[in-house]
mmCIF file of C-alpha atoms and ligand atoms in Angstrom:
data_model
loop_
_atom_site.group_PDB
_atom_site.id
_atom_site.type_symbol
_atom_site.label_atom_id
_atom_site.label_comp_id
_atom_site.label_asym_id
_atom_site.label_seq_id
_atom_site.Cartn_x
_atom_site.Cartn_y
_atom_site.Cartn_z
ATOM 1 C CA UNK F 151 -23.253 -16.265 -45.953
ATOM 2 C CA UNK F 152 -21.917 -17.820 -49.172
ATOM 3 C CA UNK F 153 -24.016 -20.071 -51.408
ATOM 4 C CA UNK F 154 -23.033 -21.720 -54.661
ATOM 5 C CA UNK F 155 -24.921 -21.279 -57.898
ATOM 6 C CA UNK F 156 -25.400 -25.038 -58.228
ATOM 7 C CA UNK F 157 -28.051 -26.610 -60.422
ATOM 8 C CA UNK F 158 -29.893 -29.928 -60.085
ATOM 9 C CA UNK F 159 -27.226 -31.698 -62.146
ATOM 10 C CA UNK F 160 -24.338 -30.618 -59.917
ATOM 11 C CA UNK F 161 -22.981 -27.965 -62.268
ATOM 12 C CA UNK F 162 -21.735 -24.868 -60.459
ATOM 13 C CA UNK F 163 -21.842 -21.510 -62.228
ATOM 14 C CA UNK F 164 -18.775 -19.370 -61.534
ATOM 15 C CA UNK F 165 -18.633 -17.474 -64.853
ATOM 16 C CA UNK F 166 -21.070 -14.558 -64.970
ATOM 17 C CA UNK F 167 -21.908 -12.936 -68.320
ATOM 18 C CA UNK F 168 -23.333 -9.464 -67.788
ATOM 19 C CA UNK F 169 -25.120 -7.750 -70.655
ATOM 20 C CA UNK F 170 -24.819 -3.971 -70.344
ATOM 21 C CA UNK F 171 -27.087 -2.984 -73.224
ATOM 22 C CA UNK F 172 -29.093 -4.579 -76.030
ATOM 23 C CA UNK F 173 -28.105 -1.781 -78.445
ATOM 24 C CA UNK F 174 -25.504 -2.154 -81.128
ATOM 25 C CA UNK F 175 -23.750 -0.120 -83.806
ATOM 26 C CA UNK F 176 -23.376 -3.093 -86.181
ATOM 27 C CA UNK F 177 -26.126 -5.205 -87.711
ATOM 28 C CA UNK F 178 -24.542 -8.642 -88.130
ATOM 29 C CA UNK F 179 -26.927 -10.610 -90.306
ATOM 30 C CA UNK F 180 -26.834 -13.686 -88.014
ATOM 31 C CA UNK F 181 -27.725 -11.524 -85.006
ATOM 32 C CA UNK F 182 -30.231 -8.803 -85.885
ATOM 33 C CA UNK F 183 -32.144 -7.321 -88.824
ATOM 34 C CA UNK F 184 -30.873 -4.356 -90.875
ATOM 35 C CA UNK F 185 -33.310 -1.950 -89.207
ATOM 36 C CA UNK F 186 -32.204 -2.941 -85.696
ATOM 37 C CA UNK F 187 -34.630 -3.856 -82.920
ATOM 38 C CA UNK F 188 -36.959 -2.138 -80.464
ATOM 39 C CA UNK F 189 -34.324 -1.329 -77.862
ATOM 40 C CA UNK F 190 -34.978 -1.841 -74.183
ATOM 41 C CA UNK F 191 -36.503 1.247 -72.518
ATOM 42 C CA UNK F 192 -33.958 3.159 -70.414
ATOM 43 C CA UNK F 193 -36.022 2.898 -67.237
ATOM 44 C CA UNK F 194 -35.943 -0.896 -67.490
ATOM 45 C CA UNK F 195 -32.173 -0.969 -67.933
ATOM 46 C CA UNK F 196 -30.139 -1.414 -64.769
ATOM 47 C CA UNK F 197 -28.174 1.639 -63.701
ATOM 48 C CA UNK F 198 -24.405 1.366 -63.235
ATOM 49 C CA UNK F 199 -24.909 1.135 -59.462
ATOM 50 C CA UNK F 200 -27.509 -1.620 -59.879
ATOM 51 C CA UNK F 201 -25.193 -3.602 -62.176
ATOM 52 C CA UNK F 202 -22.347 -3.289 -59.685
ATOM 53 C CA UNK F 203 -24.595 -4.290 -56.795
ATOM 54 C CA UNK F 204 -25.680 -7.512 -58.551
ATOM 55 C CA UNK F 205 -22.125 -8.289 -59.645
ATOM 56 C CA UNK F 206 -20.965 -7.734 -56.049
ATOM 57 C CA UNK F 207 -23.596 -10.159 -54.768
ATOM 58 C CA UNK F 208 -22.467 -12.672 -57.404
ATOM 59 C CA UNK F 209 -18.810 -12.363 -56.430
ATOM 60 C CA UNK F 210 -19.071 -11.959 -52.663
ATOM 61 C CA UNK F 211 -21.947 -14.332 -51.896
ATOM 62 C CA UNK F 212 -22.357 -16.726 -54.791
ATOM 63 C CA UNK F 213 -18.876 -17.842 -55.790
ATOM 64 C CA UNK F 214 -18.585 -15.984 -59.116
ATOM 65 C CA UNK F 215 -14.903 -15.782 -60.100
ATOM 66 C CA UNK F 216 -15.144 -14.488 -63.663
ATOM 67 C CA UNK F 217 -17.208 -11.593 -64.979
ATOM 68 C CA UNK F 218 -17.541 -10.981 -68.714
ATOM 69 C CA UNK F 219 -19.263 -7.812 -69.897
ATOM 70 C CA UNK F 220 -21.171 -8.130 -73.127
ATOM 71 C CA UNK F 221 -24.295 -6.975 -74.950
ATOM 72 C CA UNK F 222 -25.455 -5.752 -77.488
ATOM 73 C CA UNK F 223 -22.326 -3.702 -77.738
ATOM 74 C CA UNK F 224 -20.901 -3.052 -74.246
ATOM 75 C CA UNK F 225 -18.619 -0.227 -75.463
ATOM 76 C CA UNK F 226 -21.794 1.814 -76.056
ATOM 77 C CA UNK F 227 -22.318 1.909 -72.302
ATOM 78 C CA UNK F 228 -20.795 5.149 -71.043
ATOM 79 C CA UNK F 229 -20.246 3.834 -67.526
ATOM 80 C CA UNK F 230 -18.281 0.776 -68.685
ATOM 81 C CA UNK F 231 -14.835 1.829 -67.334
ATOM 82 C CA UNK F 232 -16.361 2.625 -63.944
ATOM 83 C CA UNK F 233 -18.287 -0.666 -63.845
ATOM 84 C CA UNK F 234 -15.080 -2.529 -64.740
ATOM 85 C CA UNK F 235 -13.091 -0.668 -62.091
ATOM 86 C CA UNK F 236 -15.630 -1.360 -59.347
ATOM 87 C CA UNK F 237 -15.824 -5.030 -60.356
ATOM 88 C CA UNK F 238 -12.028 -5.332 -60.383
ATOM 89 C CA UNK F 239 -11.852 -3.708 -56.937
ATOM 90 C CA UNK F 240 -13.981 -6.518 -55.496
ATOM 91 C CA UNK F 241 -10.819 -8.635 -55.754
ATOM 92 C CA UNK F 242 -10.447 -12.269 -56.750
ATOM 93 C CA UNK F 243 -12.367 -11.842 -59.973
ATOM 94 C CA UNK F 244 -11.218 -11.941 -63.585
ATOM 95 C CA UNK F 245 -12.842 -9.390 -65.852
ATOM 96 C CA UNK F 246 -13.247 -9.549 -69.604
ATOM 97 C CA UNK F 247 -15.227 -7.973 -72.403
ATOM 98 C CA UNK F 248 -16.893 -9.342 -75.539
ATOM 99 C CA UNK F 249 -17.051 -6.554 -78.092
ATOM 100 C CA UNK F 250 -17.206 -5.721 -81.769
ATOM 101 C CA UNK F 251 -14.241 -3.382 -81.064
ATOM 102 C CA UNK F 252 -15.786 -0.240 -82.608
ATOM 103 C CA UNK F 253 -14.342 2.498 -80.415
ATOM 104 C CA UNK F 254 -11.925 0.159 -78.658
ATOM 105 C CA UNK F 255 -8.984 2.066 -80.174
ATOM 106 C CA UNK F 256 -10.014 5.011 -77.968
ATOM 107 C CA UNK F 257 -10.930 3.095 -74.819
ATOM 108 C CA UNK F 258 -8.584 0.086 -74.565
ATOM 109 C CA UNK F 259 -5.988 1.795 -72.360
ATOM 110 C CA UNK F 260 -8.675 3.287 -70.068
ATOM 111 C CA UNK F 261 -10.281 -0.141 -69.691
ATOM 112 C CA UNK F 262 -6.929 -1.786 -68.977
ATOM 113 C CA UNK F 263 -6.197 0.887 -66.338
ATOM 114 C CA UNK F 264 -9.630 0.186 -64.810
ATOM 115 C CA UNK F 265 -8.583 -3.442 -64.317
ATOM 116 C CA UNK F 266 -9.987 -5.194 -67.377
ATOM 117 C CA UNK F 267 -8.013 -8.397 -67.951
ATOM 118 C CA UNK F 268 -8.953 -9.535 -71.481
ATOM 119 C CA UNK F 269 -11.084 -8.881 -74.543
ATOM 120 C CA UNK F 270 -12.829 -11.138 -77.054
ATOM 121 C CA UNK F 271 -13.482 -9.387 -80.333
ATOM 122 C CA UNK F 272 -15.958 -10.511 -82.987
ATOM 123 C CA UNK F 273 -14.504 -10.519 -86.475
ATOM 124 C CA UNK F 274 -15.745 -12.833 -89.214
ATOM 125 C CA UNK F 275 -13.532 -11.721 -92.117
ATOM 126 C CA UNK F 276 -10.548 -9.524 -92.947
ATOM 127 C CA UNK F 277 -12.003 -8.465 -96.293
ATOM 128 C CA UNK F 278 -13.685 -5.044 -96.214
ATOM 129 C CA UNK F 279 -16.422 -6.021 -98.687
ATOM 130 C CA UNK F 280 -17.349 -9.221 -96.835
ATOM 131 C CA UNK F 281 -17.272 -7.303 -93.525
ATOM 132 C CA UNK F 282 -19.746 -4.779 -94.937
ATOM 133 C CA UNK F 283 -21.970 -7.593 -96.241
ATOM 134 C CA UNK F 284 -22.121 -9.353 -92.885
ATOM 135 C CA UNK F 285 -22.312 -6.357 -90.530
ATOM 136 C CA UNK F 286 -24.064 -3.931 -92.923
ATOM 137 C CA UNK F 287 -21.501 -1.280 -91.936
ATOM 138 C CA UNK F 288 -18.160 -0.277 -93.472
ATOM 139 C CA UNK F 289 -16.129 -0.369 -90.279
ATOM 140 C CA UNK F 290 -13.471 -3.053 -90.731
ATOM 141 C CA UNK F 291 -10.664 -0.509 -90.226
ATOM 142 C CA UNK F 292 -12.117 0.470 -86.811
ATOM 143 C CA UNK F 293 -12.178 -3.152 -85.686
ATOM 144 C CA UNK F 294 -8.580 -3.672 -86.746
ATOM 145 C CA UNK F 295 -7.509 -0.471 -84.935
ATOM 146 C CA UNK F 296 -9.434 -1.623 -81.845
ATOM 147 C CA UNK F 297 -7.701 -5.001 -81.888
ATOM 148 C CA UNK F 298 -4.275 -3.369 -82.117
ATOM 149 C CA UNK F 299 -5.094 -1.018 -79.242
ATOM 150 C CA UNK F 300 -6.263 -3.957 -77.102
ATOM 151 C CA UNK F 301 -3.046 -5.856 -77.817
ATOM 152 C CA UNK F 302 -0.935 -2.761 -77.045
ATOM 153 C CA UNK F 303 -2.855 -2.149 -73.818
ATOM 154 C CA UNK F 304 -2.075 -5.685 -72.605
ATOM 155 C CA UNK F 305 -5.665 -6.926 -72.798
ATOM 156 C CA UNK F 306 -4.473 -10.311 -73.947
ATOM 157 C CA UNK F 307 -4.471 -12.933 -75.023
ATOM 158 C CA UNK F 308 -6.803 -11.176 -77.455
ATOM 159 C CA UNK F 309 -9.328 -13.705 -78.710
ATOM 160 C CA UNK F 310 -11.287 -13.354 -81.924
ATOM 161 C CA UNK F 311 -14.727 -14.952 -82.331
ATOM 162 C CA UNK F 312 -15.804 -15.695 -85.887
ATOM 163 C CA UNK F 313 -19.044 -17.051 -87.297
ATOM 164 C CA UNK F 314 -18.931 -18.659 -90.751
ATOM 165 C CA UNK F 315 -21.895 -18.197 -93.054
ATOM 166 C CA UNK F 316 -22.415 -20.449 -96.039
ATOM 167 C CA UNK F 317 -21.637 -18.723 -99.320
ATOM 168 C CA UNK F 318 -20.573 -15.514 -97.550
ATOM 169 C CA UNK F 319 -17.297 -16.116 -95.681
ATOM 170 C CA UNK F 320 -16.980 -19.890 -95.307
ATOM 171 C CA UNK F 321 -14.271 -19.851 -97.992
ATOM 172 C CA UNK F 322 -12.246 -17.403 -95.854
ATOM 173 C CA UNK F 323 -11.615 -19.538 -92.761
ATOM 174 C CA UNK F 324 -7.970 -20.225 -93.657
ATOM 175 C CA UNK F 325 -7.295 -16.621 -94.609
ATOM 176 C CA UNK F 326 -8.702 -15.358 -91.299
ATOM 177 C CA UNK F 327 -6.666 -17.891 -89.319
ATOM 178 C CA UNK F 328 -3.445 -16.956 -91.118
ATOM 179 C CA UNK F 329 -4.078 -13.263 -90.406
ATOM 180 C CA UNK F 330 -4.819 -13.938 -86.715
ATOM 181 C CA UNK F 331 -1.650 -15.999 -86.315
ATOM 182 C CA UNK F 332 0.446 -13.242 -87.928
ATOM 183 C CA UNK F 333 -1.126 -10.600 -85.674
ATOM 184 C CA UNK F 334 -0.924 -12.739 -82.522
ATOM 185 C CA UNK F 335 -4.689 -13.095 -81.961
ATOM 186 C CA UNK F 336 -6.321 -16.358 -80.847
ATOM 187 C CA UNK F 337 -9.074 -17.313 -83.271
ATOM 188 C CA UNK F 338 -12.141 -19.351 -82.362
ATOM 189 C CA UNK F 339 -14.911 -20.226 -84.779
ATOM 190 C CA UNK F 340 -18.434 -20.357 -83.319
ATOM 191 C CA UNK F 341 -21.187 -22.396 -84.913
ATOM 192 C CA UNK F 342 -24.126 -20.210 -85.828
ATOM 193 C CA UNK F 343 -26.900 -20.680 -83.253
ATOM 194 C CA UNK F 344 -30.686 -20.208 -83.436
ATOM 195 C CA UNK F 345 -30.600 -16.931 -81.506
ATOM 196 C CA UNK F 346 -31.073 -14.308 -84.218
ATOM 197 C CA UNK F 347 -33.930 -11.860 -83.790
ATOM 198 C CA UNK F 348 -35.316 -12.530 -87.263
ATOM 199 C CA UNK F 349 -35.386 -16.351 -86.813
ATOM 200 C CA UNK F 350 -33.356 -16.900 -89.988
ATOM 201 C CA UNK F 351 -31.221 -19.769 -88.597
ATOM 202 C CA UNK F 352 -31.562 -23.155 -90.225
ATOM 203 C CA UNK F 353 -29.905 -26.427 -89.276
ATOM 204 C CA UNK F 354 -29.154 -27.271 -92.894
ATOM 205 C CA UNK F 355 -27.685 -23.847 -93.745
ATOM 206 C CA UNK F 356 -25.413 -23.462 -90.710
ATOM 207 C CA UNK F 357 -21.733 -24.270 -91.198
ATOM 208 C CA UNK F 358 -20.951 -27.151 -88.820
ATOM 209 C CA UNK F 359 -17.776 -27.752 -86.817
ATOM 210 C CA UNK F 360 -16.922 -30.648 -89.158
ATOM 211 C CA UNK F 361 -17.141 -28.307 -92.138
ATOM 212 C CA UNK F 362 -15.098 -25.598 -90.387
ATOM 213 C CA UNK F 363 -12.352 -28.140 -89.704
ATOM 214 C CA UNK F 364 -12.514 -29.405 -93.294
ATOM 215 C CA UNK F 365 -12.047 -25.852 -94.586
ATOM 216 C CA UNK F 366 -9.069 -25.266 -92.281
ATOM 217 C CA UNK F 367 -7.460 -28.589 -93.081
ATOM 218 C CA UNK F 368 -7.113 -27.502 -96.717
ATOM 219 C CA UNK F 369 -4.499 -24.946 -95.573
ATOM 220 C CA UNK F 370 -3.216 -26.212 -92.224
ATOM 221 C CA UNK F 371 -2.368 -29.375 -90.354
ATOM 222 C CA UNK F 372 -4.523 -29.537 -87.227
ATOM 223 C CA UNK F 373 -3.911 -31.748 -84.207
ATOM 224 C CA UNK F 374 -5.830 -31.815 -80.914
ATOM 225 C CA UNK F 375 -4.282 -29.521 -78.320
ATOM 226 C CA UNK F 376 -3.181 -31.459 -75.265
ATOM 227 C CA UNK F 377 -4.453 -29.166 -72.515
ATOM 228 C CA UNK F 378 -7.636 -30.431 -70.832
ATOM 229 C CA UNK F 379 -10.690 -28.507 -72.015
ATOM 230 C CA UNK F 380 -12.539 -28.297 -68.684
ATOM 231 C CA UNK F 381 -15.582 -26.063 -68.934
ATOM 232 C CA UNK F 382 -14.159 -24.055 -71.870
ATOM 233 C CA UNK F 383 -16.579 -24.107 -74.790
ATOM 234 C CA UNK F 384 -13.820 -24.095 -77.419
ATOM 235 C CA UNK F 385 -12.257 -27.329 -78.606
ATOM 236 C CA UNK F 386 -8.635 -26.350 -79.296
ATOM 237 C CA UNK F 387 -6.425 -27.552 -82.139
ATOM 238 C CA UNK F 388 -2.716 -26.979 -82.640
ATOM 239 C CA UNK F 389 -1.998 -25.376 -86.011
ATOM 240 C CA UNK F 390 0.903 -26.873 -87.999
ATOM 241 C CA UNK F 391 2.358 -28.406 -84.844
ATOM 242 C CA UNK F 392 1.944 -25.215 -82.739
ATOM 243 C CA UNK F 393 2.436 -23.058 -80.817
ATOM 244 C CA UNK F 394 -0.499 -21.352 -82.586
ATOM 245 C CA UNK F 395 -3.931 -22.825 -81.901
ATOM 246 C CA UNK F 396 -7.425 -22.434 -83.293
ATOM 247 C CA UNK F 397 -10.647 -23.097 -81.403
ATOM 248 C CA UNK F 398 -14.004 -24.404 -82.538
ATOM 249 C CA UNK F 399 -17.073 -23.721 -80.405
ATOM 250 C CA UNK F 400 -19.527 -26.322 -81.645
ATOM 251 C CA UNK F 401 -22.505 -25.305 -79.538
ATOM 252 C CA UNK F 402 -24.959 -26.977 -81.906
ATOM 253 C CA UNK F 403 -23.317 -30.144 -83.199
ATOM 254 C CA UNK F 404 -21.056 -30.979 -80.207
ATOM 255 C CA UNK F 405 -22.841 -29.429 -77.221
ATOM 256 C CA UNK F 406 -20.878 -28.966 -74.016
ATOM 257 C CA UNK F 407 -23.853 -28.345 -71.708
ATOM 258 C CA UNK F 408 -22.691 -31.031 -69.239
ATOM 259 C CA UNK F 409 -19.662 -28.903 -68.333
ATOM 260 C CA UNK F 410 -21.393 -25.523 -68.359
ATOM 261 C CA UNK F 411 -20.238 -23.117 -65.640
ATOM 262 C CA UNK F 412 -22.026 -20.012 -66.954
ATOM 263 C CA UNK F 413 -24.922 -17.869 -65.807
ATOM 264 C CA UNK F 414 -26.200 -14.700 -67.441
ATOM 265 C CA UNK F 415 -27.582 -11.378 -66.272
ATOM 266 C CA UNK F 416 -29.447 -9.294 -68.839
ATOM 267 C CA UNK F 417 -29.248 -5.493 -69.062
ATOM 268 C CA UNK F 418 -32.736 -5.313 -67.529
ATOM 269 C CA UNK F 419 -31.762 -7.411 -64.536
ATOM 270 C CA UNK F 420 -33.037 -10.883 -65.433
ATOM 271 C CA UNK F 421 -31.038 -13.969 -64.516
ATOM 272 C CA UNK F 422 -30.845 -16.518 -67.333
ATOM 273 C CA UNK F 423 -29.440 -19.888 -66.346
ATOM 274 C CA UNK F 424 -28.820 -20.792 -70.020
ATOM 275 C CA UNK F 425 -28.441 -18.964 -73.360
ATOM 276 C CA UNK F 426 -31.397 -21.009 -74.580
ATOM 277 C CA UNK F 427 -33.550 -20.742 -71.432
ATOM 278 C CA UNK F 428 -37.233 -20.073 -72.050
ATOM 279 C CA UNK F 429 -37.720 -18.479 -68.648
ATOM 280 C CA UNK F 430 -35.893 -15.889 -66.571
ATOM 281 C CA UNK F 431 -35.766 -14.741 -62.955
ATOM 282 C CA UNK F 432 -36.400 -11.094 -62.299
ATOM 283 C CA UNK F 433 -33.809 -9.597 -59.941
ATOM 284 C CA UNK F 434 -34.501 -6.002 -60.978
ATOM 285 C CA UNK F 435 -37.933 -5.919 -59.365
ATOM 286 C CA UNK F 436 -36.520 -7.387 -56.152
ATOM 287 C CA UNK F 437 -33.632 -4.909 -56.258
ATOM 288 C CA UNK F 438 -35.853 -1.888 -56.820
ATOM 289 C CA UNK F 439 -38.387 -3.198 -54.303
ATOM 290 C CA UNK F 440 -35.817 -2.915 -51.521
ATOM 291 C CA UNK F 441 -34.704 -6.548 -51.176
ATOM 292 C CA UNK F 442 -31.478 -6.937 -49.209
ATOM 293 C CA UNK F 443 -28.399 -8.719 -50.595
ATOM 294 C CA UNK F 444 -29.225 -11.984 -48.832
ATOM 295 C CA UNK F 445 -32.683 -12.106 -50.395
ATOM 296 C CA UNK F 446 -31.360 -11.318 -53.875
ATOM 297 C CA UNK F 447 -28.696 -13.993 -53.489
ATOM 298 C CA UNK F 448 -31.384 -16.479 -52.424
ATOM 299 C CA UNK F 449 -33.488 -15.674 -55.513
ATOM 300 C CA UNK F 450 -30.444 -16.143 -57.721
ATOM 301 C CA UNK F 451 -29.749 -19.565 -56.160
ATOM 302 C CA UNK F 452 -33.358 -20.598 -56.857
ATOM 303 C CA UNK F 453 -33.022 -19.374 -60.462
ATOM 304 C CA UNK F 454 -30.343 -22.014 -61.053
ATOM 305 C CA UNK F 455 -32.686 -24.850 -60.108
ATOM 306 C CA UNK F 456 -34.570 -24.569 -63.367
ATOM 307 C CA UNK F 457 -31.441 -25.006 -65.527
ATOM 308 C CA UNK F 458 -32.030 -27.848 -67.980
ATOM 309 C CA UNK F 459 -29.504 -30.598 -68.676
ATOM 310 C CA UNK F 460 -29.011 -29.422 -72.258
ATOM 311 C CA UNK F 461 -30.174 -26.896 -74.819
ATOM 312 C CA UNK F 462 -32.043 -29.473 -76.913
ATOM 313 C CA UNK F 463 -31.520 -27.715 -80.262
ATOM 314 C CA UNK F 464 -31.716 -31.084 -82.003
ATOM 315 C CA UNK F 465 -34.913 -32.002 -80.178
ATOM 316 C CA UNK F 466 -38.016 -31.672 -82.408
ATOM 317 C CA UNK F 467 -39.739 -29.750 -79.596
ATOM 318 C CA UNK F 468 -36.930 -27.117 -79.445
ATOM 319 C CA UNK F 469 -38.204 -23.549 -79.361
ATOM 320 C CA UNK F 470 -35.911 -20.590 -79.844
ATOM 321 C CA UNK F 471 -35.880 -18.277 -76.800
ATOM 322 C CA UNK F 472 -37.977 -15.131 -77.109
ATOM 323 C CA UNK F 473 -34.981 -12.890 -76.460
ATOM 324 C CA UNK F 474 -32.447 -12.679 -79.266
ATOM 325 C CA UNK F 475 -28.707 -13.067 -78.609
ATOM 326 C CA UNK F 476 -28.176 -9.288 -78.634
ATOM 327 C CA UNK F 477 -30.563 -8.874 -75.686
ATOM 328 C CA UNK F 478 -29.268 -11.892 -73.751
ATOM 329 C CA UNK F 479 -25.531 -11.272 -73.897
ATOM 330 C CA UNK F 480 -23.351 -13.723 -75.791
HETATM 331 N N1 LIG N 616 -21.459 -7.013 -79.777
HETATM 332 C C1 LIG N 616 -20.485 -7.825 -79.134
HETATM 333 C C2 LIG N 616 -19.800 -8.729 -80.140
HETATM 334 O O1 LIG N 616 -20.265 -8.857 -81.259
HETATM 335 O O2 LIG N 616 -18.792 -9.323 -79.767
HETATM 336 C C3 LIG N 616 -21.017 -8.638 -77.982
HETATM 337 C C4 LIG N 616 -22.349 -9.288 -78.140
HETATM 338 S S1 LIG N 616 -22.452 -10.533 -79.416
HETATM 339 C C5 LIG N 616 -24.139 -11.025 -79.221
HETATM 340 C C6 LIG N 616 -21.494 -11.826 -78.689
HETATM 341 C C7 LIG N 616 -21.037 -12.914 -79.612
HETATM 342 O O3 LIG N 616 -22.170 -13.591 -80.098
HETATM 343 C C8 LIG N 616 -20.278 -12.449 -80.838
HETATM 344 O O4 LIG N 616 -19.052 -13.151 -80.905
HETATM 345 C C9 LIG N 616 -21.166 -12.816 -82.007
HETATM 346 O O5 LIG N 616 -20.423 -13.188 -83.130
HETATM 347 C C10 LIG N 616 -21.932 -13.969 -81.430
HETATM 348 N N2 LIG N 616 -23.221 -14.218 -82.065
HETATM 349 C C11 LIG N 616 -24.235 -13.375 -82.295
HETATM 350 N N3 LIG N 616 -25.268 -14.000 -82.880
HETATM 351 C C12 LIG N 616 -24.900 -15.296 -83.001
HETATM 352 C C13 LIG N 616 -25.530 -16.452 -83.514
HETATM 353 N N4 LIG N 616 -26.753 -16.425 -84.012
HETATM 354 N N5 LIG N 616 -24.849 -17.622 -83.477
HETATM 355 C C14 LIG N 616 -23.591 -17.670 -82.977
HETATM 356 N N6 LIG N 616 -22.950 -16.618 -82.458
HETATM 357 C C15 LIG N 616 -23.593 -15.442 -82.487
HETATM 358 FE FE1 LIG N 617 -23.873 -6.242 -82.645
HETATM 359 FE FE2 LIG N 617 -22.421 -8.224 -81.648
HETATM 360 FE FE3 LIG N 617 -24.894 -8.676 -82.683
HETATM 361 FE FE4 LIG N 617 -22.911 -8.029 -84.321
HETATM 362 S S1 LIG N 617 -23.009 -9.879 -83.027
HETATM 363 S S2 LIG N 617 -24.987 -7.138 -84.309
HETATM 364 S S3 LIG N 617 -21.718 -6.664 -83.095
HETATM 365 S S4 LIG N 617 -24.428 -7.528 -80.860
#
């Protein structure tokens, strides 16, 4: 029997973000502290078979049509190609990966052969010194090699996600866009969100969508792209008349919660109906307790009922979720 992951406001989730690990080999300053975090214990992390079982329930019973693997850093998960292959074999589902691209140079062709459709790569600068400042690792060359391998393997259109930080890389927006256009990557800037483990986010310090556009307009002529946005979080602009575009994901200052079609599954098997949710629904315990697919699907449907109308970041009562972004899956 098929149900829809519909919430009380009539939004239907069809886009499933699956976090495969909370671990990472970078330490982006807007995401986690230099020393890393207390990683999730292995026994709490879903096995590859458990991940595939939940994804299968999502696709076959709950109307999920898109599965994006994320983390933490999903390339650190050894079983990733197999998980991708088994998801792809379900049929009727698009698969993608959000990654920092470390190691992608080695794995892109294997992932493409397993049925991966696309990748989104995080890259905030093309300057090696700024990269090392933001990520606390000197690995820019690996990211660039990973991007090239993804493009060569047909994992496109390759999208790049960038976060601008005041006084660090906000003067490099135009430079990054020019590089992406030359290389054929689709760049989207994401407003920094209050999801870092060290609670360092501040409304006044974050670089807003208006500021991002102001920076870009110093170097380029931007015009709204004509295609309807639908549930896509990025607002798209044509660059110098096109065909190149740039996206701005203004989660904080121009929220798009009303059109949200996403639901998240954490690496330890918790359903989160929103990035900013303050509660979760535990599917792992049901799974390991012997629940059948119908019962798990029913729990998942119930989990959507608590989805709020909006994230409320601007509300004085807003509280950052306990889990940081790296443990939720961006
Ligand atoms: N490690 C992978 C990566 O970096 O692409 C996947 C996980 S990461 C949490 C997913 C996305 O979240 C990345 O594009 C990253 O830039 C973004 N991100 C992390 N912390 C953020 C924050 N506080 N605000 C906005 N975006 C953030
Ligand atoms: Fe790792 Fe991605 Fe967080 Fe950077 S943004 S520390 S790459 S999980």
